[in-house]
Coordinates of C-alpha atoms in Angstrom, one line a residue:
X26 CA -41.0 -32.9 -61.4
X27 CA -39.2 -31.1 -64.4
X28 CA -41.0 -32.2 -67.5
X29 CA -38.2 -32.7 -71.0
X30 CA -41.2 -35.5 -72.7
X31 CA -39.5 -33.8 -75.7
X32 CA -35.6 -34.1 -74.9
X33 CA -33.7 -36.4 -77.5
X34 CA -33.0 -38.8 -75.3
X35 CA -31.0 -40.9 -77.1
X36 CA -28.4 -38.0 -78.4
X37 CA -28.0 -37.1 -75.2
X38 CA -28.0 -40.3 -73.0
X39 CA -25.3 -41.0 -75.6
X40 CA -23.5 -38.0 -74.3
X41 CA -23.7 -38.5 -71.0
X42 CA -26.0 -35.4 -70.3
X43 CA -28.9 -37.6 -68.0
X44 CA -31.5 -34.6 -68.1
X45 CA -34.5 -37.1 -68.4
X46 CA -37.2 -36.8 -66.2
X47 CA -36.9 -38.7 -63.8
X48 CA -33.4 -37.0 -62.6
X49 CA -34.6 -34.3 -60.1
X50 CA -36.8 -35.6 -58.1
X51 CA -38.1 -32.6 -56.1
X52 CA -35.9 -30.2 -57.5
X53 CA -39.6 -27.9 -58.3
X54 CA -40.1 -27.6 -54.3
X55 CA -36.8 -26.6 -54.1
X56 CA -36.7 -22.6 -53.3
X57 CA -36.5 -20.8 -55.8
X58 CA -34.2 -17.2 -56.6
X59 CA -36.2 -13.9 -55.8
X60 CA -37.7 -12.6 -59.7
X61 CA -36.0 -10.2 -61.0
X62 CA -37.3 -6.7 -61.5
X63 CA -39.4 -6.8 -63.6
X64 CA -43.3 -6.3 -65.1
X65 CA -45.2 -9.5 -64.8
X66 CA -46.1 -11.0 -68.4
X67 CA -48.7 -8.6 -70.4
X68 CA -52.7 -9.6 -70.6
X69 CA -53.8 -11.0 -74.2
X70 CA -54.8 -7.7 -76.1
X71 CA -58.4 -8.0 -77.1
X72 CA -59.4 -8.0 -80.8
X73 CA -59.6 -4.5 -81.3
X74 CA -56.8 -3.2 -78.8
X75 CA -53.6 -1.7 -80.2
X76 CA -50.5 -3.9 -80.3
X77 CA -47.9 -2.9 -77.8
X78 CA -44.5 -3.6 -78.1
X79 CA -44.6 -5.8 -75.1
X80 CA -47.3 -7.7 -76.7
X81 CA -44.9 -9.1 -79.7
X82 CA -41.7 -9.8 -77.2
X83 CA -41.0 -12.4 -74.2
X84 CA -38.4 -14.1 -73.5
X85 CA -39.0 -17.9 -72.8
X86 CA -36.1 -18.6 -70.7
X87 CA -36.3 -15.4 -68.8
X88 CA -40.3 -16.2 -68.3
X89 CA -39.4 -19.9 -66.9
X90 CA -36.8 -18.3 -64.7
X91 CA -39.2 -15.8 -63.3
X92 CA -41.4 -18.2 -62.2
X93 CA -38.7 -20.3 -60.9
X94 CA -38.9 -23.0 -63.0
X95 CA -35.6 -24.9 -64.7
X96 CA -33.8 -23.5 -67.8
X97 CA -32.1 -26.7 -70.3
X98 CA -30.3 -24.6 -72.3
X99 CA -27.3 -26.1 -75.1
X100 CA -24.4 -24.3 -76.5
X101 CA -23.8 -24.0 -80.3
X102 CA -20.4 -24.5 -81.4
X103 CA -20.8 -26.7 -84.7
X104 CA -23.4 -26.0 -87.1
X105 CA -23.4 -22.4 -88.7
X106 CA -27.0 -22.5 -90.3
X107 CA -30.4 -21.3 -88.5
X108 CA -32.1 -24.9 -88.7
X109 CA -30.1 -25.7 -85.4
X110 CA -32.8 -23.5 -83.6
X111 CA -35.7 -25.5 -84.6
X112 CA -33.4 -28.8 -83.6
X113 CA -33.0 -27.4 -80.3
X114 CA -36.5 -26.3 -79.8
X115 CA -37.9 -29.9 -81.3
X116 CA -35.5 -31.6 -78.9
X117 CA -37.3 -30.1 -75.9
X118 CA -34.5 -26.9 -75.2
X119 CA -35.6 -23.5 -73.3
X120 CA -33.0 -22.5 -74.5
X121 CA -29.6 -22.2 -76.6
X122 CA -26.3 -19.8 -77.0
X123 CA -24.2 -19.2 -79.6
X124 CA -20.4 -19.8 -78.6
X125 CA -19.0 -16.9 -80.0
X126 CA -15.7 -16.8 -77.7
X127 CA -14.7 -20.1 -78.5
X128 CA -15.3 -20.6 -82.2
X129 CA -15.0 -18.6 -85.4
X130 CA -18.6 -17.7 -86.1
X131 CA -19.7 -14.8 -88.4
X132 CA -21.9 -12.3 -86.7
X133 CA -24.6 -13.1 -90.0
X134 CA -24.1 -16.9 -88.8
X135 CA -25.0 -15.6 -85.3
X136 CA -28.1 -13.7 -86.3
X137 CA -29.8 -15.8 -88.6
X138 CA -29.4 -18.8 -85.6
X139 CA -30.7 -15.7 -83.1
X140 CA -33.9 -15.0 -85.4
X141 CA -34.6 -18.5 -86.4
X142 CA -34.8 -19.1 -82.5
X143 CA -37.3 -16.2 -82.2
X144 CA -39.2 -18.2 -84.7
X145 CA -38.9 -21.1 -82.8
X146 CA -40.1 -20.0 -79.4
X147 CA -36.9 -20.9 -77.8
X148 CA -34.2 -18.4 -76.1
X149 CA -31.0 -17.6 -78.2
X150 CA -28.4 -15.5 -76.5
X151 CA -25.0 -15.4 -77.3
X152 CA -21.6 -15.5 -75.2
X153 CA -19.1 -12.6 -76.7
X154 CA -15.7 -12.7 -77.2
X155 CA -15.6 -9.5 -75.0
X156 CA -17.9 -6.8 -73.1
X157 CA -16.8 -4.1 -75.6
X158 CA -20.2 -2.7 -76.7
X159 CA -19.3 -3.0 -80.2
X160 CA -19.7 -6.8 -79.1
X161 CA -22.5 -6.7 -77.1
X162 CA -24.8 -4.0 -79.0
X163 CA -23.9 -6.1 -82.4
X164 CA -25.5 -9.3 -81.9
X165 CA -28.7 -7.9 -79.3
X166 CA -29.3 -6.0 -82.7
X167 CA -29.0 -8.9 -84.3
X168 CA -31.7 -10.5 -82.6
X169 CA -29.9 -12.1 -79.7
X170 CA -32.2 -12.1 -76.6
X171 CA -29.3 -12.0 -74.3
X172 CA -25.6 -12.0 -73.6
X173 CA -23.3 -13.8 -72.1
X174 CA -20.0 -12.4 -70.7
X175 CA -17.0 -14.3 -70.0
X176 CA -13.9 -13.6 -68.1
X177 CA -15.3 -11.1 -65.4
X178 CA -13.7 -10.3 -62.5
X179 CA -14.7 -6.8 -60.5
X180 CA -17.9 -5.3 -60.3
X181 CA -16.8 -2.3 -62.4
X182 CA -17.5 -4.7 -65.5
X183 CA -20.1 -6.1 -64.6
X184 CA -21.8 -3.0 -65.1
X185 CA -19.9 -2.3 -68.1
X186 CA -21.8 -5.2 -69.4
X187 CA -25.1 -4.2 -68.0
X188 CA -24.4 -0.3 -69.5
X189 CA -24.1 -2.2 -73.0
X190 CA -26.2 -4.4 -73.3
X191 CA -29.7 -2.4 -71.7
X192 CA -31.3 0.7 -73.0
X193 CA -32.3 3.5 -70.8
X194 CA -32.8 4.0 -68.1
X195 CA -30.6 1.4 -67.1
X196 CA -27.6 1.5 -69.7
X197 CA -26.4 3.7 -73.0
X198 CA -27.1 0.9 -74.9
X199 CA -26.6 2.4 -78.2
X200 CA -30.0 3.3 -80.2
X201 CA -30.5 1.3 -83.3
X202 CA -33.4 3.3 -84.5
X203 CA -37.0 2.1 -84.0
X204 CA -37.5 -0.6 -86.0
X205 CA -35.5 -3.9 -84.6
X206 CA -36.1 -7.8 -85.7
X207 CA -37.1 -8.9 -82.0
X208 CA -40.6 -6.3 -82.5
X209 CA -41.0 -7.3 -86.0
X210 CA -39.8 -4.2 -87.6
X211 CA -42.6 -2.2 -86.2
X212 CA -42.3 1.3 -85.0
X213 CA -43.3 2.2 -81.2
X214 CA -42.6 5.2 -79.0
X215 CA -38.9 4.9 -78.3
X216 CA -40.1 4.7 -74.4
X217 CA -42.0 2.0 -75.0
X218 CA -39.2 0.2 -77.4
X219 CA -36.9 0.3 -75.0
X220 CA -38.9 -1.1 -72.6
X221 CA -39.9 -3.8 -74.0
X222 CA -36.2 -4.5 -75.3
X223 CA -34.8 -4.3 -71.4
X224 CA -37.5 -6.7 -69.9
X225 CA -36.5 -9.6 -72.7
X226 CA -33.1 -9.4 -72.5
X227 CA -30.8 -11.8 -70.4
X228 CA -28.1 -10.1 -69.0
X229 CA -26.0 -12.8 -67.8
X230 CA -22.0 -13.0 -66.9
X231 CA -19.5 -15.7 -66.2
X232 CA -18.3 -16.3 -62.7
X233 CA -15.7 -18.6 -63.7
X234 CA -12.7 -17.5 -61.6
X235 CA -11.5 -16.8 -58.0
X236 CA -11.3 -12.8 -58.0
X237 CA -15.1 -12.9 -59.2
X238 CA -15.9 -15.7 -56.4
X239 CA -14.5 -12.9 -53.8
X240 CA -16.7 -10.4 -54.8
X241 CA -19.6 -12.5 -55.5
X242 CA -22.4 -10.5 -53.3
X243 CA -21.0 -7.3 -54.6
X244 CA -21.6 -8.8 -58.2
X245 CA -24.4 -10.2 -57.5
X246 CA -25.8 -6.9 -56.1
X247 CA -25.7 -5.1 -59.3
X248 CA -28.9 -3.5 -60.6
X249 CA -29.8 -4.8 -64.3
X250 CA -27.8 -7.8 -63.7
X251 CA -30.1 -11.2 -64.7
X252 CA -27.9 -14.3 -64.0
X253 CA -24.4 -15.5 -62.0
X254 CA -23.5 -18.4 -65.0
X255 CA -21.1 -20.6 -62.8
X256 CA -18.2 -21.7 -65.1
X257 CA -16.8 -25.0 -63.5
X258 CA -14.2 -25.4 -65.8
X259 CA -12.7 -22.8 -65.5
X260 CA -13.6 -22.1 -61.9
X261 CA -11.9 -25.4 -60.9
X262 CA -8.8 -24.5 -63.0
X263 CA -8.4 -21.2 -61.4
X264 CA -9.2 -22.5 -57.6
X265 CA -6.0 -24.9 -58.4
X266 CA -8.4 -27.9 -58.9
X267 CA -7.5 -29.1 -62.7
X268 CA -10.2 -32.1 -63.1
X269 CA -12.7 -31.8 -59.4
X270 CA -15.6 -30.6 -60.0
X271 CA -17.1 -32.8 -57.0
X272 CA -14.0 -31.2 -54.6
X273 CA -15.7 -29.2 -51.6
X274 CA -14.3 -25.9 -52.3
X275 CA -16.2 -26.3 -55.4
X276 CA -19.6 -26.7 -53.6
X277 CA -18.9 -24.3 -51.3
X278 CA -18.3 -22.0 -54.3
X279 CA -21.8 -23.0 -55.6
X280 CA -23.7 -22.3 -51.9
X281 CA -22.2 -19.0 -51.9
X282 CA -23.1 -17.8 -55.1
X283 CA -27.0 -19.4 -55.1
X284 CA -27.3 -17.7 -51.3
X285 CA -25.6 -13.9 -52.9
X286 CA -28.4 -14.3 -56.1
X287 CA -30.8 -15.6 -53.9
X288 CA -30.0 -12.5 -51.3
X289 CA -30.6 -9.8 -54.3
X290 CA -33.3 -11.4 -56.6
X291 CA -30.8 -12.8 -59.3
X292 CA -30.8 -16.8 -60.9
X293 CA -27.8 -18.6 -61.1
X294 CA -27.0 -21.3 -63.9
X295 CA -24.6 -24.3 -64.2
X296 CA -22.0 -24.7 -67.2
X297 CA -19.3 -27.5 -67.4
X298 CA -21.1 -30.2 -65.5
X299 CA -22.9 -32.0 -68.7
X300 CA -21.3 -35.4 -67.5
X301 CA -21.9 -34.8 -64.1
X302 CA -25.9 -34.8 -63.9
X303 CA -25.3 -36.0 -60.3
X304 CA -23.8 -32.8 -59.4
X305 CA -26.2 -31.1 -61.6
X306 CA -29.3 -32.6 -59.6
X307 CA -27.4 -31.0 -56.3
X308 CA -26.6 -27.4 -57.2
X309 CA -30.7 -27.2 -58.3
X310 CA -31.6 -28.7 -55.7
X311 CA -29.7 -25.7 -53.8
X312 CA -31.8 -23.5 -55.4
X313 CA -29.6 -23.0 -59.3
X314 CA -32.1 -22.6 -62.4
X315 CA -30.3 -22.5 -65.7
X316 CA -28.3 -25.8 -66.6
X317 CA -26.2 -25.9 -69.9
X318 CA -26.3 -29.3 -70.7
X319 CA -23.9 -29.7 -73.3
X320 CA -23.3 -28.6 -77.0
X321 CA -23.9 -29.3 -80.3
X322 CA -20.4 -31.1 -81.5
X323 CA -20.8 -33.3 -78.3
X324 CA -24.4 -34.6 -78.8
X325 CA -23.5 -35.3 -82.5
X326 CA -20.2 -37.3 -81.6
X327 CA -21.8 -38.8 -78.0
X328 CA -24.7 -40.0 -80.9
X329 CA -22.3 -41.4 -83.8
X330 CA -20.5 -43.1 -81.6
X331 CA -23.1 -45.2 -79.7
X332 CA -24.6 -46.0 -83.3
X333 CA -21.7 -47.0 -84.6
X334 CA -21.0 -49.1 -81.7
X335 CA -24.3 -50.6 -82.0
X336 CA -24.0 -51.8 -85.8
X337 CA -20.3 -52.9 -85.0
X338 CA -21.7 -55.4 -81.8
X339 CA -23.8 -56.7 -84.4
X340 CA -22.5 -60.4 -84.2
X341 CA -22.9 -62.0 -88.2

């Protein structure tokens, strides 16, 4: 049974999200993606032990994932200040991401939202206007925990993405020096930085059109990658089905991307179904992890509205 005791349920019920408890009944049993690879969570240093880097950095989301459990993740379109991370986390979110390809965010905006989330214990990655490093490096140094990259389509970048946004030995992320926000500004062997640096980050792209559907095992295959994020929107408008998310070809899309990540140890996450928790309920059932379940503009309307409503029925 997937526990949200803390989800704001009237916002979202008001919004048509339906990620209350009693939802997914059995979706835990379901079987889960193989972990990715990865060390297993660090022991508690003792008292007089030095402090690692690995000690001072996990990733929530990625942790949940690992351990196959469900991701309820929001998207942040609307409010620019870094008290939006403590909403989230008080609301009962794993996780949220800044919607940097669709709205006209600064990158300060971006990293004071990324480091109030550290703060907060809750997951903040953002999704970039493009996989140009100068994109991806920018907000991961700004204290992102992970990226999101829209638009793919070939395998070629997909790496690009992972080359970007991972350290060696499995990118040319580009050094920032030793001291980052994520490790507190303390110094550790550059080994052991970067280390710590590629086992929190979420490297996650977009599989939101029909030439990435193609090559979805190939995609799927590739070393560093963390996450397929299945764009339904999108998807559906590319497959020539404007407005049918429930449409077979749809599911079928879903089955073969869960059985590819399931096939070579990656997760696979939902986007665009917020009003469809019934579809939702299926595709983790099948074996998806990471749901986004709507964003910040549309809880704050779905929540205006039904007060408003409610005052207005008041009969006087």
């Amino acid at each position: 049974m997937i526990r949200r005791d803390m989800l704001a349920g009237g916002a979202l019920a008001a919004a048509g999200v339906g990620l209350a408890a009693g939802l997914l009944p059995g979706a835990s049993a379901q079987p889960a993606p193989a972990p990715s690879p990865a060390a297993p969570p660090p022991a508690a240093p003792s008292p007089t032990a030095p402090v690692r880097a690995a000690d001072l950095l996990r990733n929530p989301a990625k942790d949940k994932l690992r351990r196959g459990e469900v991701v309820v993740s929001m998207s942040v379109r609307l409010v620019r200040s870094m008290e939006i991370a403590q909403i989230a986390a008080s609301s009962g979110f794993d996780s949220l991401y800044v919607e940097m390809q669709h709205s006209t965010f600064t990158e300060e905006q971006i990293s004071n939202i990324c480091q109030a989330a550290l703060g907060a214990g809750i997951t903040a990655m953002v999704r970039v206007p493009s996989i140009r490093p100068e994109h991806v490096g920018r907000v991961l140094d700004g204290g992102a925990l992970g990226i999101i990259a829209p638009e793919i389509e070939t395998v070629e970048e997909v790496r690009q993405v992972v080359a970007a946004a991972r350290f060696p030995p499995w990118g040319n992320r580009s050094a920032p020096g030793g001291q980052l926000f994520p490790l507190r500004y303390r110094s550790f062997p550059t080994a052991e930085t970067y280390a710590a640096i590629n086992d929190a980050t979420m490297v996650v792209v977009m599989l939101e059109n029909t030439a990435a559907l193609e090559r979805v095992e190939e995609i799927a295959a590739v070393e560093g990658l963390d996450m397929l994020f299945i764009g339904t929107s999108d998807l559906t408008n590319s497959m020539g089905l404007v407005g049918q998310p429930d449409h077979p070809r749809v599911r079928d899309a879903f089955a073969r991307t869960i059985e590819a990540c399931r096939r070579h140890g990656k997760h696979v996450g939902i986007g665009g179904l917020a009003a469809r928790p019934d579809l939702i309920a299926q595709y983790l059932k099948m074996g998806a992890r990471f749901v986004s379940s709507g964003t910040d503009l549309t809880f704050l309307l779905g929540a205006a509205a039904a007060r408003a409503k409610q005052i207005r029925d008041i009969a006087v």
